[in-house]
PDB file of C-alpha atoms and ligand atoms in Angstrom:
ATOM      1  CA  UNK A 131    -102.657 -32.794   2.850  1.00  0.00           C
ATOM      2  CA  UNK A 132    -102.397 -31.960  -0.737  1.00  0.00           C
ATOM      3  CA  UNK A 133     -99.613 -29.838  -2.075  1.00  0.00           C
ATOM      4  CA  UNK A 134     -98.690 -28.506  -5.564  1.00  0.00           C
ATOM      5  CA  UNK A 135     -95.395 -27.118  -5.783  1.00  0.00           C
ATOM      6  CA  UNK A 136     -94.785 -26.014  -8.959  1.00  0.00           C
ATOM      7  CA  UNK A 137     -97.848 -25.492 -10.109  1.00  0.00           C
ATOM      8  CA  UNK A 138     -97.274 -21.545 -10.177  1.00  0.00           C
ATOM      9  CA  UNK A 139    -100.430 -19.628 -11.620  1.00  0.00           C
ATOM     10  CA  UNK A 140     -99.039 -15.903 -11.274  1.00  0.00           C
ATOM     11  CA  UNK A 141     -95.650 -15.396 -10.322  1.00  0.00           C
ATOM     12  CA  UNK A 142     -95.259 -12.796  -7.000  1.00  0.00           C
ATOM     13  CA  UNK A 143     -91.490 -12.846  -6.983  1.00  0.00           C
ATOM     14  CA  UNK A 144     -91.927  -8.847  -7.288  1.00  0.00           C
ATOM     15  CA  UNK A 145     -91.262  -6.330  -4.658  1.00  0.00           C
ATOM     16  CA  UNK A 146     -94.191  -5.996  -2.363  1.00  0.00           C
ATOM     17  CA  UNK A 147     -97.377  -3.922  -3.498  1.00  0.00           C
ATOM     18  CA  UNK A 148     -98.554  -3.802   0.574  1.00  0.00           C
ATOM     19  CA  UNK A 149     -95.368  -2.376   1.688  1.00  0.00           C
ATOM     20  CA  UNK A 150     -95.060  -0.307  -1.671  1.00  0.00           C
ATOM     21  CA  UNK A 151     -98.008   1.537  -1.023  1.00  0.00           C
ATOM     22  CA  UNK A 152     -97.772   1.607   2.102  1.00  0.00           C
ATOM     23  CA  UNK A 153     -94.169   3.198   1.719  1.00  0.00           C
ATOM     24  CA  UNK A 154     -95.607   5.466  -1.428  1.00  0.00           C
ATOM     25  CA  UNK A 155     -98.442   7.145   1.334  1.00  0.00           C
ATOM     26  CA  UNK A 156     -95.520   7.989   3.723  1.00  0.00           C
ATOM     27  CA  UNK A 157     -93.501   9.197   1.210  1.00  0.00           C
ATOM     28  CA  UNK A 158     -96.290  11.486   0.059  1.00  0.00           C
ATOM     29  CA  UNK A 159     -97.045  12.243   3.738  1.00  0.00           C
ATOM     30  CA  UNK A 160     -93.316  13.950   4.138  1.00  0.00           C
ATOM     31  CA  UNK A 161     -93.522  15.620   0.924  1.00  0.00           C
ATOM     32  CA  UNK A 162     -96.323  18.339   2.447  1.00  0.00           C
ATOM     33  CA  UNK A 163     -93.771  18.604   5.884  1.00  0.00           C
ATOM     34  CA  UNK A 164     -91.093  21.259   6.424  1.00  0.00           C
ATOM     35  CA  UNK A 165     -89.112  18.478   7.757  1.00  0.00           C
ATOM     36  CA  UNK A 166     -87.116  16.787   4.792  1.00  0.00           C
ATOM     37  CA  UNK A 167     -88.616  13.322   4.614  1.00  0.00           C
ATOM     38  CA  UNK A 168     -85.521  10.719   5.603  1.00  0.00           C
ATOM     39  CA  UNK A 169     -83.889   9.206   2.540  1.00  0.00           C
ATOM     40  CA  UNK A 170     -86.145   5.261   1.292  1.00  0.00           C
ATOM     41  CA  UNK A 171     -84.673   2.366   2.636  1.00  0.00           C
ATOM     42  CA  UNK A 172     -86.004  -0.533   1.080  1.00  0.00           C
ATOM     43  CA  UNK A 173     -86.900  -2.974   4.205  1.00  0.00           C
ATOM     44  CA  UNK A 174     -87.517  -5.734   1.860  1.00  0.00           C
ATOM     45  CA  UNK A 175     -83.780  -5.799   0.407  1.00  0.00           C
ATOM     46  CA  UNK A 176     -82.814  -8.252   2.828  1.00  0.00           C
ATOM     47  CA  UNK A 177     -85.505  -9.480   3.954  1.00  0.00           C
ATOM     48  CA  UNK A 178     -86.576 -12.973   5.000  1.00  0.00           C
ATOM     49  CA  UNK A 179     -89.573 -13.334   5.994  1.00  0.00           C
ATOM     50  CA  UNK A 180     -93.193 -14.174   4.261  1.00  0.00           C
ATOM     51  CA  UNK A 181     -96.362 -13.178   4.641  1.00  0.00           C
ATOM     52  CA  UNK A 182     -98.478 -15.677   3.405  1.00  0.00           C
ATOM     53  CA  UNK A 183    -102.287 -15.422   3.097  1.00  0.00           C
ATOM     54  CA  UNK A 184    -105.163 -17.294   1.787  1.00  0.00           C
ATOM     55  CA  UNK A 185    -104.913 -20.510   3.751  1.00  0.00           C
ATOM     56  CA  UNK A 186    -107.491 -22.647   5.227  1.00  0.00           C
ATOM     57  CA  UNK A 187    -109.131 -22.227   9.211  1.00  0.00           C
ATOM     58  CA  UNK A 188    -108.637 -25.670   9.060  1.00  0.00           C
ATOM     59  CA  UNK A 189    -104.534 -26.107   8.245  1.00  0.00           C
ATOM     60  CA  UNK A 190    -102.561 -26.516  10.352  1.00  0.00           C
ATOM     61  CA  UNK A 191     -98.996 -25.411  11.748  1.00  0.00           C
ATOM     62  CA  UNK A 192     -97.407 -28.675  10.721  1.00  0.00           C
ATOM     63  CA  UNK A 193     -98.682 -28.911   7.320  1.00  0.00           C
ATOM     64  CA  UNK A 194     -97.717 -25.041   6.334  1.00  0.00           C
ATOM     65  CA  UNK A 195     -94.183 -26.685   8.074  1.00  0.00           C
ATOM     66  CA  UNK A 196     -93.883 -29.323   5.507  1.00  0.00           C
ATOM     67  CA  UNK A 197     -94.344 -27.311   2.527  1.00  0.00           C
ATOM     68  CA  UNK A 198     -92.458 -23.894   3.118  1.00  0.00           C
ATOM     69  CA  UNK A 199     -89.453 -26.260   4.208  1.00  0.00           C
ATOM     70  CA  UNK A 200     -89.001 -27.566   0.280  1.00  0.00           C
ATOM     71  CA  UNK A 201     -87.436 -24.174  -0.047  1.00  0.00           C
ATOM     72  CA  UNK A 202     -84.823 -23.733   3.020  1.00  0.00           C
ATOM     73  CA  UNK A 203     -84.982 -24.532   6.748  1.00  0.00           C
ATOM     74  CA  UNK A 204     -87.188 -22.528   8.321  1.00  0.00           C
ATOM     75  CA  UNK A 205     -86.414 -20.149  11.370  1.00  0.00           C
ATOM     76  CA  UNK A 206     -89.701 -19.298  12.619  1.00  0.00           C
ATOM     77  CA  UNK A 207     -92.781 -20.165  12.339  1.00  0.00           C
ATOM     78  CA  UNK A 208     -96.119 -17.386  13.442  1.00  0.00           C
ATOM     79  CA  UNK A 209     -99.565 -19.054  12.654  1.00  0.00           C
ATOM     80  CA  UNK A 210    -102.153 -15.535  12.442  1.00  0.00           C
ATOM     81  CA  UNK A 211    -104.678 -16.195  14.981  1.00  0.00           C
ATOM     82  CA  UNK A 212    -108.264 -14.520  15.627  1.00  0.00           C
ATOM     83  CA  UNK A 213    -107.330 -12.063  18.574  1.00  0.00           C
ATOM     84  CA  UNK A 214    -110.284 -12.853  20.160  1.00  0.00           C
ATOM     85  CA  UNK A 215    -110.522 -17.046  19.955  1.00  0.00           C
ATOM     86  CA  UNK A 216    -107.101 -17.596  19.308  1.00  0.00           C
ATOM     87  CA  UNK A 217    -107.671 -20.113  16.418  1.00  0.00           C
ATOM     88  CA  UNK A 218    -105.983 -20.040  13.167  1.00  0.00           C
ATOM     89  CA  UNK A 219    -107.845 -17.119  11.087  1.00  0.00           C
ATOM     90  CA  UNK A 220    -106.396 -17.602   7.580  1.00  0.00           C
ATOM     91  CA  UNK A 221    -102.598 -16.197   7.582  1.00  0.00           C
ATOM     92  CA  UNK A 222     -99.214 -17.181   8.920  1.00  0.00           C
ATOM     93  CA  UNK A 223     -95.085 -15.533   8.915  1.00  0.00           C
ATOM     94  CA  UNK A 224     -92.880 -17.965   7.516  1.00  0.00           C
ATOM     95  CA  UNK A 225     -89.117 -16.988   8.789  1.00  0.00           C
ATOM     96  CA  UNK A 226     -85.763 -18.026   6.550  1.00  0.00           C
ATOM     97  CA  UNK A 227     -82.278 -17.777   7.353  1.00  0.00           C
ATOM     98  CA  UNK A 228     -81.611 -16.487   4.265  1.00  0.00           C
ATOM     99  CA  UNK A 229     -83.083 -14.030   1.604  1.00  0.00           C
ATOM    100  CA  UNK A 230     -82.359 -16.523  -0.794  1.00  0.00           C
ATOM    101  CA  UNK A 231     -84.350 -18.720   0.337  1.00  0.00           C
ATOM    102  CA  UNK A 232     -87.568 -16.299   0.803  1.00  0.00           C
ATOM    103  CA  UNK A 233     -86.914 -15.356  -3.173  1.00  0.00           C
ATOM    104  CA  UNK A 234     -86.809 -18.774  -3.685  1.00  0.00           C
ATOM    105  CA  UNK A 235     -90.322 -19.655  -1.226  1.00  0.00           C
ATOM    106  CA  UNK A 236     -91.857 -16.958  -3.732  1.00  0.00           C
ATOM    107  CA  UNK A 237     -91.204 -18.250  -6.601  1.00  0.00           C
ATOM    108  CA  UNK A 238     -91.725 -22.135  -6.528  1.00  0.00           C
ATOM    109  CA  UNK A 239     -94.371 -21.728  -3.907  1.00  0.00           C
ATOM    110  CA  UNK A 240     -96.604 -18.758  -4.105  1.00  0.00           C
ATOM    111  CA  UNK A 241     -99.331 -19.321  -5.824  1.00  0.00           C
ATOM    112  CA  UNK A 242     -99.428 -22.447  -5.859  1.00  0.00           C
ATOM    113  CA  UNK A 243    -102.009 -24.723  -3.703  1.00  0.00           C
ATOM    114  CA  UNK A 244    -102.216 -25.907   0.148  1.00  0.00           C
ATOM    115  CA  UNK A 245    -105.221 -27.512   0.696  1.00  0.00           C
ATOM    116  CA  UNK A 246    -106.892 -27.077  -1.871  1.00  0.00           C
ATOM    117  CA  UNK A 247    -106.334 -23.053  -1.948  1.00  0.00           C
ATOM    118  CA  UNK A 248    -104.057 -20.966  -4.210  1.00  0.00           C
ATOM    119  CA  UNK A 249    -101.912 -19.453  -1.183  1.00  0.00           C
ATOM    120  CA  UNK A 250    -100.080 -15.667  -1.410  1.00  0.00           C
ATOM    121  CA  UNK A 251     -96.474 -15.069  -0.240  1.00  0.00           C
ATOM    122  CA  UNK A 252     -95.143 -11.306   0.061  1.00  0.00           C
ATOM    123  CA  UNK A 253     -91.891 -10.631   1.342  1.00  0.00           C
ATOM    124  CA  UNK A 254     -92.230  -8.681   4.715  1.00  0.00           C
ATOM    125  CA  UNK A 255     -90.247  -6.764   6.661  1.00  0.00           C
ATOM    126  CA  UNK A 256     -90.265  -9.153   9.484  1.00  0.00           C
ATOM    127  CA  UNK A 257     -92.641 -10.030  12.826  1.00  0.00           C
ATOM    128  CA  UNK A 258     -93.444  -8.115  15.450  1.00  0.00           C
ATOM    129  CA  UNK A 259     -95.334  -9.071  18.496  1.00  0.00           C
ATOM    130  CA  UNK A 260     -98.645  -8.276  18.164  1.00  0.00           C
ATOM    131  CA  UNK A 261     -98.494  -9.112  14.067  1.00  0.00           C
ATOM    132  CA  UNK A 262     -99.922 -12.567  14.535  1.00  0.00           C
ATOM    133  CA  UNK A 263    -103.681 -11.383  15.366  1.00  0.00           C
ATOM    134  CA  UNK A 264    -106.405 -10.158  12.732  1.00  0.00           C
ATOM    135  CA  UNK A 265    -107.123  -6.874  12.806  1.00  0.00           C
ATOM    136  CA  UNK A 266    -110.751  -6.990  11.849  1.00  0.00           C
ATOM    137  CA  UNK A 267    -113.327  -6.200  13.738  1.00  0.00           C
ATOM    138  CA  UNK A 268    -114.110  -9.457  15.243  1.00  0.00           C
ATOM    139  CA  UNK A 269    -110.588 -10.901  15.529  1.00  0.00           C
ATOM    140  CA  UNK A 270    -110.495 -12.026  12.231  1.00  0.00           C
ATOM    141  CA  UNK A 271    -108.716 -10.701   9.238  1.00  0.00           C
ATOM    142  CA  UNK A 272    -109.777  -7.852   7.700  1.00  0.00           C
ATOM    143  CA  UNK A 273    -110.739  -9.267   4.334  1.00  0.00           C
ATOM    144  CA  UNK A 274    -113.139 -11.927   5.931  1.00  0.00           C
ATOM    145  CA  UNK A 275    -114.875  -8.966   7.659  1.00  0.00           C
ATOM    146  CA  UNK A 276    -116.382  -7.788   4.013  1.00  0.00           C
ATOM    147  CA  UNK A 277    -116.166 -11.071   2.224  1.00  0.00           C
ATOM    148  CA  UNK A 278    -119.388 -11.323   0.753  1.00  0.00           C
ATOM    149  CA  UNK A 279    -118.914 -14.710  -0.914  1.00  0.00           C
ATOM    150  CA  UNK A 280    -119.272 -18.155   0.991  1.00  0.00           C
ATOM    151  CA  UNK A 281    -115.716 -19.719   1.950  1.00  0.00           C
ATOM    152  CA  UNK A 282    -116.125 -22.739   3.385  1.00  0.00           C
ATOM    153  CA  UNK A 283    -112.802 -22.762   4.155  1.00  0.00           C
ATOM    154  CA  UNK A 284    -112.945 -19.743   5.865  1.00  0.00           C
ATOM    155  CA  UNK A 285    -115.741 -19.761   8.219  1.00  0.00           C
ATOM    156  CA  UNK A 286    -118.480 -19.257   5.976  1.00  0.00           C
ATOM    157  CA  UNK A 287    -120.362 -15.937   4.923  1.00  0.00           C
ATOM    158  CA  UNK A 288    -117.897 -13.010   5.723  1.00  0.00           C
ATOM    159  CA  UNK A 289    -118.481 -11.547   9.033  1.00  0.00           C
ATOM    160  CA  UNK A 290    -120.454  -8.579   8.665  1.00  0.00           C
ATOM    161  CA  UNK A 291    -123.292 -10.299   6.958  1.00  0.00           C
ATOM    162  CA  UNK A 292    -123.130 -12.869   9.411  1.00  0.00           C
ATOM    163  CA  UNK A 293    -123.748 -10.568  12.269  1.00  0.00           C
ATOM    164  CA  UNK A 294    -126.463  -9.098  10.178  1.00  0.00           C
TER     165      UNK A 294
HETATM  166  N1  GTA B 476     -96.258  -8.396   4.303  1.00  0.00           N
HETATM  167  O1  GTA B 476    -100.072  -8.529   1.816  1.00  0.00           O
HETATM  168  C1  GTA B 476     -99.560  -8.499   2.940  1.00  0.00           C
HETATM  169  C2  GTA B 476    -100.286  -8.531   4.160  1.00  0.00           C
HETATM  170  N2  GTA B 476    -101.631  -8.585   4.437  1.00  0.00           N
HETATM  171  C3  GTA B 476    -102.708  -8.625   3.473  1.00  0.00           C
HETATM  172  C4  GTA B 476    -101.781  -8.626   5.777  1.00  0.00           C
HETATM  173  N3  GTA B 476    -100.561  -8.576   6.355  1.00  0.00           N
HETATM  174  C5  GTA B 476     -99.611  -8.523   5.384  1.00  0.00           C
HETATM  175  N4  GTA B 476     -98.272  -8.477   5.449  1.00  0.00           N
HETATM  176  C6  GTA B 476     -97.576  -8.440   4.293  1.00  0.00           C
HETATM  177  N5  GTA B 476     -98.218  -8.461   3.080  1.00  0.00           N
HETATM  178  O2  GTA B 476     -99.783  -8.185  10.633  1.00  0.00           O
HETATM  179  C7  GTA B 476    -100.297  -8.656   7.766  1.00  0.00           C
HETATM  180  C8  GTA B 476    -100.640  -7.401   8.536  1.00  0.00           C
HETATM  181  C9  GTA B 476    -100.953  -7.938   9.922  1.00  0.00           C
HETATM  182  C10 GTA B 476    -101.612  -9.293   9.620  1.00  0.00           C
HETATM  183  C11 GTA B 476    -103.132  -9.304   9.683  1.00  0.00           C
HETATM  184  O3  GTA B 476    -101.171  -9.654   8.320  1.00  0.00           O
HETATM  185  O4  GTA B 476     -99.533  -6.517   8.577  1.00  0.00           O
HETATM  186  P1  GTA B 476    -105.143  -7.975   8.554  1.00  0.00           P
HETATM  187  O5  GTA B 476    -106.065  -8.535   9.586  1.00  0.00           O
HETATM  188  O6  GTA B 476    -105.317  -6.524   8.235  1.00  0.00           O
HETATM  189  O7  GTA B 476    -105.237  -8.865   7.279  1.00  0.00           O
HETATM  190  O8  GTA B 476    -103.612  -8.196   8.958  1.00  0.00           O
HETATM  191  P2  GTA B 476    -105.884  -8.558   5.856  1.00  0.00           P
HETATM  192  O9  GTA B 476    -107.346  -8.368   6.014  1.00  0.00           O
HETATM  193  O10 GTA B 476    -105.506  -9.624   4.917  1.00  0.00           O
HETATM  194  O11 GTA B 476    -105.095  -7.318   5.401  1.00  0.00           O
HETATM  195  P3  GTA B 476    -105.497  -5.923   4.891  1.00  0.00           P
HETATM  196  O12 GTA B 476    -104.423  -5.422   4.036  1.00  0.00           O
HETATM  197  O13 GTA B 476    -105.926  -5.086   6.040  1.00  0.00           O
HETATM  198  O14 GTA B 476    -106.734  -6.318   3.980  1.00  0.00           O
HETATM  199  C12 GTA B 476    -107.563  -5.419   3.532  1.00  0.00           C
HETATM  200  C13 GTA B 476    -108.485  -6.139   2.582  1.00  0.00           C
HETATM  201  O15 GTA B 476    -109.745  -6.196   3.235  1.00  0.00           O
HETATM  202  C14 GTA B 476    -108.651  -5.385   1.296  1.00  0.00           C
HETATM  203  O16 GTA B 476    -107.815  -5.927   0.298  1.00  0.00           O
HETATM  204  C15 GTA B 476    -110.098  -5.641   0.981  1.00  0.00           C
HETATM  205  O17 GTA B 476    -110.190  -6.857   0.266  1.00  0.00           O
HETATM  206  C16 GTA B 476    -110.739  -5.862   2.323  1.00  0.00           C
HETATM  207  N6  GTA B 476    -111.434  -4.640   2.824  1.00  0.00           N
HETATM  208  C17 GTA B 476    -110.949  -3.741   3.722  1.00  0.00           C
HETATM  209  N7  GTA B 476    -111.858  -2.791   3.978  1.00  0.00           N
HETATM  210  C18 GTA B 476    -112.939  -3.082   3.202  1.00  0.00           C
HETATM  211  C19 GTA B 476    -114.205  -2.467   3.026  1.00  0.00           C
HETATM  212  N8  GTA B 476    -114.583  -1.358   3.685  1.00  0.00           N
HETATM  213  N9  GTA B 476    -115.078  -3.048   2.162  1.00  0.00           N
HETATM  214  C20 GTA B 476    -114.732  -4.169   1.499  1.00  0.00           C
HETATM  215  N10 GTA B 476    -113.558  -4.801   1.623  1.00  0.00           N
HETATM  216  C21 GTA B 476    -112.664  -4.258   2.473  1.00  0.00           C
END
């Protein structure tokens, strides 16, 4: 396994953009109700757990282990998994005990490399059952549905020109 802490090439120690948007559509979902929309909570202010995206088929639980424990010990552990095959499809939840240490995991070690690949971390608002499988299509992530570059790393050709 090859690992390059520290060698940060954008820094993503900013609030998340998925759950911003994400929270921005609801928002402007309640302004056209008669209801008045609830007050925003932030559920990243506390929160402590990753999502962390880009990684290999191939790596594995113990090596994503290794790394994201440099920054605190690590609660949990959720490897994404094709729903279909069950096999690693690209995407794990890394769990802290602290916040701290989740700030921390973003900044020394998103965007840096695991296995060759420049891996993502975004704070999240923490697992769910049900989280851990792709949502594309065919089991896989989402992304690797319309991918139209080859990714070795990554099962190829995305999957909608491979079914083609
Ligand atoms: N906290 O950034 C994230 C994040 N992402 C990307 C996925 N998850 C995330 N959580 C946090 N931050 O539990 C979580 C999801 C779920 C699990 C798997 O990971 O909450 P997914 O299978 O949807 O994964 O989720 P994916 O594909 O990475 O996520 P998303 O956001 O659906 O990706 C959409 C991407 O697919 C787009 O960025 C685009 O690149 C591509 N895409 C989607 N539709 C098209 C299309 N029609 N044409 C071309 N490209 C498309």
């Amino acid at each position: 396994m090859r690992t390059e802490v520290g060698s940060t090439v954008e820094r993503l120690d900013r609030p998340s953009a998925y759950y911003l948007s994400r929270n921005k559509r609801r928002r402007d979902r309640d302004d056209n109700a008669e209801e008045p929309a609830e007050p925003a909570v932030d559920p990243l202010a506390n929160a402590t757990t990753l999502y962390v995206g880009n990684l290999s088929f191939y790596t594995t639980e113990e090596q994503v282990h290794e790394l994201f424990s440099k920054c605190g010990e690590i609660k949990r552990l959720v490897m994404g998994l094709d729903r279909f095959n069950k096999t690693p499809c690209g995407f794990c939840f890394v769990e802290y005990y602290t916040h701290q240490d989740a700030l921390d995991c973003m900044k020394y070690i998103g965007g840096t490399k695991l296995d060759e690949r420049i891996i993502r971390t975004d704070l999240d608002p923490g697992f769910e059952e049900g989280r851990q499988f792709g949502r594309g299509k065919s089991g896989g992530q989402v992304r690797d549905e319309y991918r139209e570059d080859y990714d070795e790393g990554r099962g190829g050709m995305g999957r909608a020109l491979q079914a083609e």
